[in-house]
Short mmCIF file of C-alpha atoms and ligand atoms in Angstrom, two decimals:
data_model
loop_
_atom_site.label_atom_id
_atom_site.label_comp_id
_atom_site.label_asym_id
_atom_site.label_seq_id
_atom_site.Cartn_x
_atom_site.Cartn_y
_atom_site.Cartn_z
CA MET I 1 8.92 33.60 49.82
CA ILE I 2 12.02 32.97 47.68
CA ALA I 3 9.83 31.69 44.88
CA ARG I 4 7.75 34.85 45.06
CA LEU I 5 10.87 37.02 44.98
CA ARG I 6 12.16 35.10 42.01
CA ARG I 7 8.86 35.55 40.20
CA ALA I 8 8.89 39.28 40.96
CA TYR I 9 12.46 39.48 39.66
CA ARG I 10 11.49 37.72 36.44
CA GLY I 11 8.66 40.19 35.94
CA MET I 12 10.98 43.18 36.25
CA ARG I 13 12.12 45.22 33.30
CA LEU I 14 15.68 44.69 32.14
CA GLY I 15 16.72 48.21 33.20
CA THR I 16 15.41 47.69 36.75
CA ARG I 17 17.11 44.31 36.97
CA MET I 18 20.43 45.73 35.86
CA ALA I 19 20.09 48.65 38.28
CA LEU I 20 19.38 46.22 41.12
CA GLY I 21 22.35 44.09 40.15
CA LEU I 22 24.50 47.19 40.10
CA GLY I 23 23.13 48.11 43.53
CA ALA I 24 23.98 44.68 44.96
CA LEU I 25 27.48 44.91 43.55
CA SER I 26 27.96 48.38 44.99
CA LEU I 27 26.69 47.15 48.36
CA VAL I 28 29.45 44.55 48.44
CA VAL I 29 32.04 47.16 47.44
CA PHE I 30 30.75 49.62 50.07
CA ALA I 31 30.81 46.90 52.76
CA VAL I 32 34.41 45.97 51.97
CA VAL I 33 35.55 49.62 51.85
CA GLY I 34 33.63 50.47 55.04
CA THR I 35 35.06 47.51 56.98
CA ALA I 36 38.59 48.27 55.86
CA LEU I 37 38.23 51.94 56.74
CA THR I 38 36.72 51.22 60.17
CA THR I 39 39.34 48.60 61.04
CA TYR I 40 42.14 50.90 60.00
CA MET I 41 40.67 53.77 62.00
CA ARG I 42 40.25 51.66 65.12
CA ASP I 43 43.80 50.26 64.88
CA TYR I 44 45.21 53.72 64.32
CA LEU I 45 43.40 55.23 67.33
CA SER I 46 44.36 52.24 69.52
CA ALA I 47 48.01 52.61 68.57
CA GLN I 48 47.82 56.32 69.36
CA LEU I 49 46.28 55.57 72.76
CA ASP I 50 49.01 53.05 73.46
CA THR I 51 51.63 55.68 72.68
CA GLN I 52 49.85 58.17 74.94
CA LEU I 53 49.73 55.58 77.72
CA ALA I 54 53.46 54.87 77.38
CA GLN I 55 54.31 58.60 77.43
CA ALA I 56 52.08 59.20 80.50
CA GLN I 57 53.72 56.30 82.27
CA ILE I 58 57.19 57.73 81.64
CA ALA I 59 56.06 61.01 83.21
CA GLN I 60 54.48 59.24 86.19
CA SER I 61 57.54 57.00 86.68
CA LYS I 62 59.67 60.14 86.82
CA SER I 63 57.39 61.67 89.41
CA ILE I 64 57.42 58.48 91.50
CA ALA I 65 61.19 58.21 91.28
CA ASP I 66 61.70 61.89 92.10
CA TYR I 67 59.00 62.56 94.66
CA GLY I 68 57.80 59.04 95.62
CA THR I 69 54.25 59.95 94.58
CA LEU I 70 51.96 60.11 91.51
CA SER I 71 51.86 63.44 89.77
CA GLY I 72 48.46 65.07 89.82
CA LYS I 73 45.21 63.34 90.11
CA LYS I 74 42.89 61.36 87.92
CA TYR I 75 43.09 62.85 84.43
CA TYR I 76 40.14 62.59 82.06
CA SER I 77 38.97 59.38 83.74
CA TRP I 78 42.44 57.87 83.44
CA PHE I 79 43.56 55.73 86.35
CA TYR I 80 47.00 55.13 87.86
CA ALA I 81 47.84 52.52 90.44
CA VAL I 82 51.22 51.86 92.00
CA TYR I 83 51.91 48.38 93.32
CA ASP I 84 54.56 47.16 95.67
CA VAL I 85 55.66 43.80 94.30
CA SER I 86 58.77 43.17 96.40
CA ASP I 87 58.99 39.91 98.33
CA GLY I 88 56.48 38.05 96.18
CA LYS I 89 53.43 40.10 97.29
CA THR I 90 51.32 42.48 95.19
CA GLU I 91 50.11 45.35 97.24
CA LEU I 92 48.35 48.50 96.13
CA ARG I 93 50.28 51.51 97.44
CA ARG I 94 48.90 54.47 95.61
CA PRO I 95 46.63 56.26 95.22
CA GLU I 96 45.63 56.24 98.78
CA ASP I 97 42.21 57.71 98.09
CA PRO I 98 39.95 54.85 96.77
CA ALA I 99 37.85 57.49 94.94
CA ASP I 100 40.76 57.84 92.51
CA LEU I 101 40.33 54.23 91.43
CA PRO I 102 37.43 52.25 90.03
CA LYS I 103 35.44 50.09 92.42
CA ASP I 104 37.03 46.89 91.22
CA VAL I 105 40.80 46.86 90.96
CA ASP I 106 41.26 43.11 90.45
CA ASP I 107 42.26 43.64 86.82
CA PHE I 108 44.94 46.12 87.90
CA THR I 109 46.28 43.73 90.51
CA SER I 110 46.41 40.76 88.14
CA LEU I 111 48.17 42.83 85.47
CA ALA I 112 50.74 44.05 88.04
CA ARG I 113 51.33 40.45 89.02
CA ALA I 114 51.69 39.36 85.42
CA GLN I 115 54.15 42.21 84.85
CA THR I 116 56.26 41.00 87.74
CA ALA I 117 56.40 37.56 86.19
CA ALA I 118 57.05 38.78 82.65
CA HIS I 119 59.60 41.53 83.53
CA THR I 120 58.45 43.69 80.66
CA GLU I 121 55.73 46.22 79.84
CA LEU I 122 52.31 44.64 79.39
CA LEU I 123 49.26 45.92 77.53
CA ARG I 124 45.71 44.63 77.97
CA THR I 125 42.15 45.64 77.18
CA GLU I 126 39.73 45.02 80.01
CA HIS I 127 36.20 45.83 80.94
CA LEU I 128 36.34 47.52 84.33
CA ARG I 129 33.19 47.08 86.30
CA GLY I 130 31.35 50.38 86.68
CA ALA I 131 33.83 52.23 84.45
CA GLY I 132 33.63 50.65 80.97
CA SER I 133 36.28 49.41 78.55
CA TYR I 134 39.83 50.39 79.37
CA ARG I 135 43.29 49.96 77.94
CA LEU I 136 45.65 48.85 80.70
CA ARG I 137 49.44 49.19 80.71
CA ALA I 138 51.83 47.95 83.34
CA CYS I 139 55.51 48.83 83.66
CA GLN I 140 58.21 48.68 86.26
CA VAL I 141 59.11 52.04 87.82
CA GLU I 142 61.98 50.73 89.96
CA PRO I 143 62.73 47.28 91.32
CA GLY I 144 59.74 46.13 93.39
CA VAL I 145 57.45 48.93 92.19
CA VAL I 146 54.98 48.47 89.28
CA LEU I 147 52.87 51.22 87.75
CA VAL I 148 49.55 50.25 86.15
CA SER I 149 47.81 52.91 84.04
CA ALA I 150 44.34 52.69 82.47
CA ALA I 151 43.00 54.84 79.63
CA PRO I 152 39.34 54.68 78.64
CA LEU I 153 38.51 53.23 75.24
CA GLU I 154 35.20 55.02 75.21
CA ASP I 155 36.46 57.88 73.02
CA ILE I 156 37.83 55.52 70.41
CA GLU I 157 34.59 53.56 70.37
CA ASP I 158 32.61 56.77 70.09
CA THR I 159 34.74 57.96 67.18
CA VAL I 160 34.54 54.59 65.43
CA GLY I 161 30.79 54.44 66.07
CA GLN I 162 30.40 57.88 64.51
CA LEU I 163 32.52 56.84 61.57
CA ILE I 164 30.33 53.77 61.04
CA THR I 165 27.17 55.88 61.24
CA ILE I 166 28.49 58.40 58.73
CA GLN I 167 29.59 55.59 56.41
CA VAL I 168 26.26 53.79 56.60
CA VAL I 169 24.32 56.98 55.92
CA THR I 170 26.48 58.17 53.02
CA PHE I 171 26.75 54.69 51.50
CA ALA I 172 23.00 54.18 51.77
CA LEU I 173 22.38 57.54 50.08
CA ALA I 174 24.93 56.75 47.37
CA LEU I 175 23.35 53.33 46.85
CA LEU I 176 19.89 54.81 46.57
CA ALA I 177 21.09 57.43 44.09
CA LEU I 178 22.90 54.75 42.12
CA VAL I 179 19.86 52.50 41.87
CA VAL I 180 17.42 55.32 41.09
CA PHE I 181 19.57 57.22 38.58
CA GLY I 182 21.19 54.07 37.25
CA ARG I 183 17.76 52.62 36.53
CA ARG I 184 16.71 55.80 34.79
CA MET I 185 19.87 55.85 32.69
CA LEU I 186 19.67 52.18 31.83
CA ARG I 187 16.06 52.56 30.84
CA ARG I 188 16.95 55.43 28.60
CA GLY I 189 19.78 53.35 27.11
CA LEU I 190 17.46 50.41 26.54
CA LYS I 191 14.68 52.53 25.08
CA PRO I 192 15.66 51.85 21.45
CA LEU I 193 15.19 48.14 22.22
CA SER I 194 11.72 48.62 23.65
CA ASP I 195 10.92 50.86 20.67
CA MET I 196 11.91 47.97 18.43
CA ALA I 197 9.73 45.65 20.44
CA SER I 198 6.75 47.93 19.97
CA THR I 199 7.51 48.06 16.24
CA ALA I 200 7.40 44.26 16.24
CA HIS I 201 4.11 44.40 18.14
CA GLY I 202 2.79 46.83 15.58
CA ILE I 203 3.70 44.39 12.83
CA ALA I 204 2.12 41.50 14.67
CA SER I 205 -1.15 43.38 14.80
CA HIS I 206 -0.90 44.29 11.11
CA ASP I 207 -3.11 42.32 8.78
CA LEU I 208 -0.87 40.42 6.37
CA THR I 209 -3.63 38.44 4.74
CA GLU I 210 -4.65 41.21 2.35
CA SER I 211 -3.07 40.76 -1.02
CA ALA I 212 -0.45 43.40 -1.86
CA ALA I 213 -0.03 44.00 1.89
CA ARG I 214 3.17 45.82 2.79
CA LEU I 215 4.62 46.26 6.22
CA PRO I 216 4.48 49.98 6.81
CA LEU I 217 6.68 49.89 9.91
CA ARG I 218 10.44 50.16 10.34
CA ALA I 219 12.57 50.56 13.44
CA ASP I 220 13.90 54.10 13.22
CA GLY I 221 16.07 56.30 15.39
CA ARG I 222 19.80 56.60 15.66
CA ASP I 223 20.66 56.39 19.36
CA GLY I 224 21.61 53.33 21.38
CA GLY I 225 25.21 52.72 20.33
CA PRO I 226 26.66 50.35 17.73
CA GLU I 227 25.10 47.13 19.10
CA VAL I 228 21.61 48.55 19.04
CA ASP I 229 22.32 50.04 15.62
CA GLU I 230 23.38 46.63 14.37
CA LEU I 231 20.26 45.04 15.78
CA ARG I 232 18.13 47.76 14.22
CA THR I 233 19.75 47.24 10.84
CA ALA I 234 19.26 43.46 11.07
CA PHE I 235 15.66 43.98 12.15
CA ASN I 236 14.94 46.32 9.25
CA THR I 237 16.67 44.01 6.78
CA MET I 238 14.48 41.17 8.03
CA LEU I 239 11.38 43.34 7.56
CA GLU I 240 12.57 44.23 4.06
CA HIS I 241 12.91 40.52 3.27
CA ILE I 242 9.48 39.73 4.64
CA ASP I 243 8.10 42.62 2.63
CA ASP I 244 9.74 41.40 -0.54
CA SER I 245 8.54 37.84 -0.18
CA LEU I 246 5.05 39.08 0.65
CA ALA I 247 5.13 41.20 -2.47
CA VAL I 248 6.28 38.22 -4.54
CA ARG I 249 3.53 36.08 -3.09
CA ALA I 250 0.90 38.73 -3.63
CA GLU I 251 2.09 39.15 -7.21
CA ALA I 252 1.95 35.39 -7.83
CA GLU I 253 -1.53 35.26 -6.37
CA GLN I 254 -2.64 38.14 -8.56
CA ARG I 255 -1.20 36.44 -11.61
CA LEU I 256 -2.95 33.20 -10.79
CA ARG I 257 -6.26 34.98 -10.36
CA ARG I 258 -5.83 36.77 -13.66
CA PHE I 259 -4.88 33.51 -15.30
CA VAL I 260 -7.95 31.70 -14.02
CA ALA I 261 -10.19 34.60 -15.01
CA ASP I 262 -8.61 34.81 -18.48
CA ALA I 263 -8.78 31.05 -18.94
CA SER I 264 -12.47 30.89 -18.15
CA HIS I 265 -13.10 33.88 -20.35
CA GLU I 266 -11.18 32.34 -23.25
CA LEU I 267 -12.96 29.03 -22.84
CA ARG I 268 -16.34 30.69 -22.78
CA THR I 269 -15.95 32.03 -26.32
CA PRO I 270 -15.57 28.66 -28.11
CA LEU I 271 -18.14 27.17 -25.78
CA MET I 272 -20.68 29.79 -26.82
CA SER I 273 -19.86 29.08 -30.45
CA VAL I 274 -20.31 25.35 -29.88
CA ARG I 275 -23.74 26.03 -28.36
CA GLY I 276 -24.71 28.36 -31.18
CA TYR I 277 -23.64 25.91 -33.89
CA ALA I 278 -25.42 23.08 -32.06
CA ASP I 279 -28.66 25.15 -32.14
CA LEU I 280 -28.10 26.00 -35.80
CA PHE I 281 -27.42 22.34 -36.54
CA GLN I 282 -30.67 21.34 -34.85
CA TYR I 283 -32.56 23.99 -36.76
CA ALA I 284 -30.92 22.99 -40.06
CA ALA I 285 -31.57 19.31 -39.44
CA ALA I 286 -35.29 20.07 -39.44
CA ASN I 287 -35.51 22.87 -42.03
CA ALA I 288 -32.45 23.08 -44.24
CA PRO I 289 -30.60 19.77 -44.50
CA GLU I 290 -28.03 21.20 -46.96
CA GLU I 291 -26.75 23.60 -44.27
CA ARG I 292 -26.31 20.81 -41.74
CA ASP I 293 -22.79 19.64 -42.67
CA ARG I 294 -21.47 23.18 -42.68
CA HIS I 295 -22.70 23.73 -39.12
CA LEU I 296 -21.34 20.40 -38.06
CA ALA I 297 -17.91 21.23 -39.49
CA ARG I 298 -17.86 24.58 -37.64
CA LEU I 299 -18.94 22.86 -34.47
CA ARG I 300 -16.04 20.44 -34.83
CA ALA I 301 -13.61 23.26 -35.53
CA GLU I 302 -14.66 25.14 -32.37
CA ALA I 303 -14.38 21.99 -30.32
CA ALA I 304 -10.88 21.41 -31.72
CA ARG I 305 -9.91 24.98 -30.85
CA MET I 306 -11.14 24.44 -27.34
CA GLY I 307 -9.12 21.22 -27.21
CA ILE I 308 -5.92 23.04 -28.21
CA LEU I 309 -6.57 25.71 -25.64
CA LEU I 310 -7.08 23.13 -22.93
CA ASP I 311 -3.91 21.30 -23.98
CA ASP I 312 -1.92 24.50 -23.70
CA LEU I 313 -3.40 25.27 -20.29
CA LEU I 314 -2.67 21.80 -19.07
CA LEU I 315 0.91 21.98 -20.31
CA LEU I 316 1.43 25.35 -18.61
CA ALA I 317 0.00 24.02 -15.37
CA ARG I 318 2.30 21.02 -15.51
CA LEU I 319 5.32 23.17 -16.27
CA ASP I 320 4.40 25.45 -13.36
CA ALA I 321 4.38 22.43 -11.08
CA ALA I 322 7.68 21.15 -12.50
CA GLU I 323 9.05 20.33 -9.05
CA VAL I 324 6.29 17.80 -8.53
CA GLU I 325 6.52 15.95 -11.81
CA GLU I 326 8.92 16.20 -14.73
CA PRO I 327 6.86 17.11 -17.79
CA LEU I 328 9.77 16.78 -20.22
CA ARG I 329 11.10 13.62 -21.86
CA MET I 330 14.74 14.47 -22.26
CA GLU I 331 16.92 12.78 -24.86
CA ASP I 332 19.91 13.60 -27.07
CA ALA I 333 18.50 15.05 -30.29
CA ASP I 334 19.73 17.01 -33.29
CA LEU I 335 18.50 20.61 -33.25
CA VAL I 336 19.32 21.11 -36.95
CA GLU I 337 17.18 18.18 -38.02
CA LEU I 338 14.35 19.33 -35.80
CA VAL I 339 14.42 22.86 -37.24
CA SER I 340 14.57 21.49 -40.81
CA GLN I 341 11.44 19.41 -40.20
CA ALA I 342 9.63 22.41 -38.73
CA ALA I 343 10.69 24.46 -41.76
CA ASP I 344 9.37 21.81 -44.15
CA ALA I 345 6.03 21.75 -42.34
CA PHE I 346 5.91 25.55 -42.43
CA ARG I 347 6.61 25.67 -46.16
CA ALA I 348 3.83 23.17 -46.78
CA GLY I 349 1.32 24.91 -44.52
CA ARG I 350 2.11 28.58 -45.17
CA PRO I 351 2.94 28.97 -48.82
CA GLY I 352 2.28 32.73 -48.61
CA HIS I 353 5.37 33.32 -46.47
CA PRO I 354 8.74 32.62 -48.12
CA LEU I 355 11.04 30.92 -45.63
CA THR I 356 14.85 30.92 -45.48
CA VAL I 357 16.62 28.28 -43.40
CA LEU I 358 20.19 28.78 -42.15
CA THR I 359 21.40 25.80 -40.17
CA GLY I 360 25.12 25.71 -40.90
CA PRO I 361 27.08 22.51 -41.57
CA GLY I 362 26.63 19.42 -39.45
CA PRO I 363 24.26 18.45 -36.67
CA VAL I 364 23.92 20.15 -33.27
CA ARG I 365 23.12 17.53 -30.68
CA LEU I 366 21.88 18.54 -27.27
CA PRO I 367 19.81 17.11 -24.44
CA MET I 368 16.18 18.17 -24.92
CA ASP I 369 12.61 17.02 -25.31
CA PRO I 370 12.42 17.11 -29.15
CA LEU I 371 8.61 17.18 -29.29
CA ARG I 372 8.47 20.20 -27.01
CA ILE I 373 11.26 22.11 -28.74
CA ARG I 374 9.52 21.41 -32.03
CA GLN I 375 6.38 22.89 -30.47
CA VAL I 376 8.37 26.02 -29.54
CA VAL I 377 9.77 26.43 -33.05
CA ASP I 378 6.33 25.78 -34.56
CA ASN I 379 4.76 28.40 -32.30
CA LEU I 380 7.34 31.02 -33.31
CA LEU I 381 7.06 30.18 -37.01
CA THR I 382 3.26 30.23 -36.84
CA ASN I 383 3.37 33.64 -35.19
CA ALA I 384 5.68 34.91 -37.92
CA ALA I 385 3.07 33.82 -40.44
CA VAL I 386 -0.13 34.65 -38.59
CA HIS I 387 0.75 38.10 -37.26
CA THR I 388 2.34 39.45 -40.44
CA PRO I 389 0.82 40.32 -43.81
CA ALA I 390 1.02 37.77 -46.63
CA GLY I 391 4.32 37.79 -48.47
CA THR I 392 6.38 38.68 -45.39
CA LYS I 393 9.75 36.97 -45.48
CA VAL I 394 10.47 34.58 -42.62
CA SER I 395 13.81 33.08 -41.70
CA VAL I 396 14.96 30.47 -39.19
CA GLU I 397 18.56 30.05 -38.15
CA VAL I 398 20.48 27.66 -35.92
CA ALA I 399 23.63 29.17 -34.41
CA LEU I 400 26.12 28.26 -31.71
CA VAL I 401 27.34 30.63 -29.04
CA PRO I 402 29.65 29.66 -26.17
CA GLY I 403 27.80 27.17 -23.96
CA ALA I 404 24.51 27.39 -25.83
CA ALA I 405 22.72 26.76 -29.09
CA GLU I 406 20.35 29.37 -30.50
CA VAL I 407 17.35 29.16 -32.78
CA ARG I 408 16.47 32.55 -34.27
CA VAL I 409 13.10 32.99 -35.91
CA ALA I 410 12.89 36.31 -37.76
CA ASP I 411 10.36 38.00 -39.98
CA THR I 412 10.19 41.27 -41.86
CA GLY I 413 6.69 42.06 -40.65
CA PRO I 414 5.43 45.19 -38.90
CA GLY I 415 6.93 44.14 -35.55
CA ILE I 416 5.63 44.44 -32.02
CA PRO I 417 5.14 47.90 -30.44
CA PRO I 418 7.72 48.65 -27.70
CA ASP I 419 5.04 48.87 -24.98
CA ASP I 420 3.83 45.36 -25.71
CA ARG I 421 7.22 43.68 -26.04
CA ALA I 422 7.58 42.93 -22.37
CA ARG I 423 4.08 41.50 -22.17
CA VAL I 424 3.76 39.29 -25.25
CA PHE I 425 5.10 36.39 -23.20
CA ASP I 426 2.28 36.79 -20.66
CA ARG I 427 -0.49 34.26 -20.73
CA PHE I 428 -3.44 35.31 -22.91
CA TYR I 429 -1.70 38.49 -23.94
CA ARG I 430 -2.35 39.62 -27.49
CA VAL I 431 -1.24 42.89 -28.98
CA ASP I 432 -4.45 43.36 -30.89
CA LYS I 433 -6.99 41.24 -29.09
CA ALA I 434 -9.82 41.31 -31.61
CA ARG I 435 -7.76 40.67 -34.72
CA SER I 436 -5.61 38.05 -33.08
CA ARG I 437 -8.61 36.08 -31.93
CA ASP I 438 -10.03 36.18 -35.44
CA ARG I 439 -6.89 34.37 -36.49
CA GLY I 440 -7.61 31.72 -33.93
CA GLY I 441 -4.99 32.87 -31.43
CA SER I 442 -5.58 32.60 -27.72
CA GLY I 443 -2.41 34.41 -26.64
CA LEU I 444 -0.89 31.33 -25.06
CA GLY I 445 1.63 30.45 -27.79
CA LEU I 446 4.54 32.56 -26.54
CA ALA I 447 3.77 31.81 -22.87
CA VAL I 448 3.92 28.09 -23.63
CA ALA I 449 7.13 28.55 -25.66
CA GLN I 450 8.79 30.49 -22.86
CA SER I 451 7.75 28.00 -20.16
CA LEU I 452 9.02 25.09 -22.24
CA VAL I 453 12.38 26.74 -22.96
CA ARG I 454 12.78 27.71 -19.32
CA ALA I 455 12.03 24.12 -18.31
CA HIS I 456 15.03 23.21 -20.50
CA GLY I 457 17.14 25.76 -18.61
CA GLY I 458 17.16 28.19 -21.52
CA SER I 459 15.62 31.55 -22.39
CA VAL I 460 13.60 33.30 -25.09
CA GLU I 461 14.42 36.84 -26.16
CA LEU I 462 12.58 39.25 -28.37
CA ASN I 463 14.09 41.98 -30.53
CA SER I 464 11.59 43.83 -32.59
CA ALA I 465 11.61 46.76 -34.95
CA PRO I 466 9.35 47.42 -37.93
CA GLY I 467 10.66 45.11 -40.62
CA ALA I 468 12.77 43.01 -38.29
CA THR I 469 11.23 40.92 -35.53
CA VAL I 470 13.57 38.28 -34.11
CA PHE I 471 12.71 35.70 -31.45
CA THR I 472 15.88 34.04 -30.11
CA VAL I 473 15.57 30.74 -28.28
CA ARG I 474 18.73 29.92 -26.33
CA LEU I 475 19.18 26.35 -25.12
CA PRO I 476 22.06 25.27 -22.93
CA ALA I 477 24.46 23.05 -24.87
CA PRO I 478 27.09 21.79 -22.45
CA GLY I 479 29.51 19.93 -24.71
CA VAL I 480 29.05 21.99 -27.89
CA HIS I 481 31.50 24.69 -29.06
CA PRO I 482 31.07 27.11 -31.95
CA ALA I 483 34.46 26.01 -33.25
CA ASP I 484 33.34 22.35 -33.47
CA ARG I 485 31.29 22.94 -36.61
P1 ATP A 1 -1.69 31.41 -29.94
O1 ATP A 1 -0.23 31.40 -30.24
O2 ATP A 1 -2.01 30.96 -28.58
O3 ATP A 1 -2.50 30.76 -30.95
P2 ATP A 1 -1.22 34.21 -30.32
O4 ATP A 1 -0.33 33.92 -31.43
O5 ATP A 1 -2.10 35.40 -30.41
O6 ATP A 1 -2.11 32.96 -29.92
P3 ATP A 1 1.19 34.39 -28.83
O7 ATP A 1 1.84 33.44 -29.74
O8 ATP A 1 1.48 34.26 -27.39
O9 ATP A 1 -0.37 34.39 -29.01
O10 ATP A 1 1.60 35.85 -29.23
C1 ATP A 1 1.17 36.94 -28.48
C2 ATP A 1 1.03 38.17 -29.31
O11 ATP A 1 2.27 38.65 -29.77
C3 ATP A 1 0.26 37.95 -30.55
O12 ATP A 1 -1.11 38.09 -30.31
C4 ATP A 1 0.78 39.00 -31.48
O13 ATP A 1 0.04 40.19 -31.33
C5 ATP A 1 2.17 39.24 -31.01
N1 ATP A 1 3.16 38.59 -31.90
C6 ATP A 1 3.74 37.40 -31.69
N2 ATP A 1 4.61 37.12 -32.68
C7 ATP A 1 4.60 38.17 -33.55
C8 ATP A 1 5.31 38.48 -34.74
N3 ATP A 1 6.20 37.65 -35.26
N4 ATP A 1 5.03 39.66 -35.34
C9 ATP A 1 4.14 40.53 -34.80
N5 ATP A 1 3.45 40.29 -33.65
C10 ATP A 1 3.66 39.12 -33.05
MG1 MG A 2 1.02 32.36 -31.44
#
C-alpha cells in the first residue's frame, strides 16, 4: 500500500506534488490553530460558568441566611442542594422535593463532605447519572450548612462542538481551495519549464545526421521569473554551442568530401595521359620506332607529376593528422641561409625572372624543419615565376618583427583577383584552372605551404594588387629580436 502510494507520488507532476505538500503543511497549521482556538474557547466558557456559579451561590446563600430557604426553584436545569454538616454528619436538607434534584445525589453528598473537610469552596466536574455532565460547586453558607450548586456543561459542549464543526468545514474548504488553485497556479508557474522540456523533446526527435543540419528550435517566452529566465538562457546557449559545433563538423565533412572528389579528379588526368602514352608507345614500338622514346619520356613525365601530386596529398594528410604523429623534424636552422639556397636554385631554374634577395646582416636562427620551410619558400618562388609573365621581377626578403621572423616573397606580376584571394590557399584551388594545369600546377602548392607553416605555429598572408603580389610567411622566433641584428 505504502509502496503503491510512493509510486503514485513519484508519477505525479511537480506542480501537483508541490500543491499536495502545501496542502499537508496547511493541514498541520489548521490543526494547530483549531486546537488552540477550541481549547481557549472551552477554558473561557468554563471560567465564565464558574463565575456564574459563584455569583448564584452568593445569591442563594443570602436567601438561606435571610429566609432559611433556597430562592426559587430549579433554574435552567441547574441544581441546588443544602446540606447540614454539623456534628460530623452530612444530611440533605433542601430541596425537600426530590424532583428538584437528579436521581443520584451521591456526587453532591461527597462534595459537601469534602467541603467540610477542606473548609473552602470546592469546584468539580462530574457526570450525573441521568442528567449529563455538570460543574459542581460547594461553599459554606453558615457554620454547619453547605450549599452545593450544579450547572450543566451541556451548553459549553454544544458551543465547542459547533465551533469544531465550523472550523472543520471552513478549514476543509480552505484546504481544498488551496490545493486546487495552488496546483493550478504552480502549474502555470512551471509551464515555462515544461515548454523547455518539449523543446528538448523536439530536438531529440530532430534528425542530426544530415550534413549541414541546424537545430531549428529555441526555448522562447519571457515569463517564469529570473530563475527560469536564467535556465532558458543557459539552455539556448547550449543549443547555440551544439549548433555551432554541428556546423563546424558539417563544414569539415563537406571539405573532406570535396577534397577526396578533387583528389580523384586530379589523379585521373595524369592517369589518362599515362594510359594514352602507353598505347602510343605500343603503337610506335610496332610502327614508328623513332617516336618511341618521345612517348616514353612523356609517359615518365606524367608518372612523375602523379608522384608529386601523391606526395603533396600524403603530406597534407599527415599534417591534418598532426596530433597522431609529428610530421616535422624540428631543429635549429638559419632562415637566411635557407632562403639564400632557395634563391640560388630559383636563379638557376628560372632565368627569365630576375630575383632580388634582401636578407639583412647576420643569420636568423629559429627552431624549424628546414626541408619543409625550404619547400614553402620554393612553392612561393615557383608560383611567382609560373603564374606571372616572363620578365616579371621577383624578390625575397627575410625580416624580423617582434617575436617572429618573416619571409616575404613578392612579384610585380598581374596579381590575384580580390575574389580569389581568400581561396587560393584551398586545396586544388586555381585561379585559372585550365591555364594553371597547363603549367603543371595542381593547386596544392599554397595549401601545402599554409599547412606546413601552421604546423610550425606560424601563418601565411597574402597581399595582392596588380604589380605587387606579396606572400608573407611568419614563423614564431622566440629568442630573436629585431634589434639583435
Ligand atoms: P601547384 O603549386 O600545386 O603546382 P598551383 O601553383 O596552381 O599548383 P598554388 O600554388 O596553390 O597552385 O596556387 C594557387 C593559385 O593561386 C594558382 O593557380 C594561381 O592562379 C594563383 N597564384 C599563386 N601565386 C600567384 C602569384 N604569385 N601571382 C599570381 N597568381 C598566383
Ligand atoms: Mg604553386
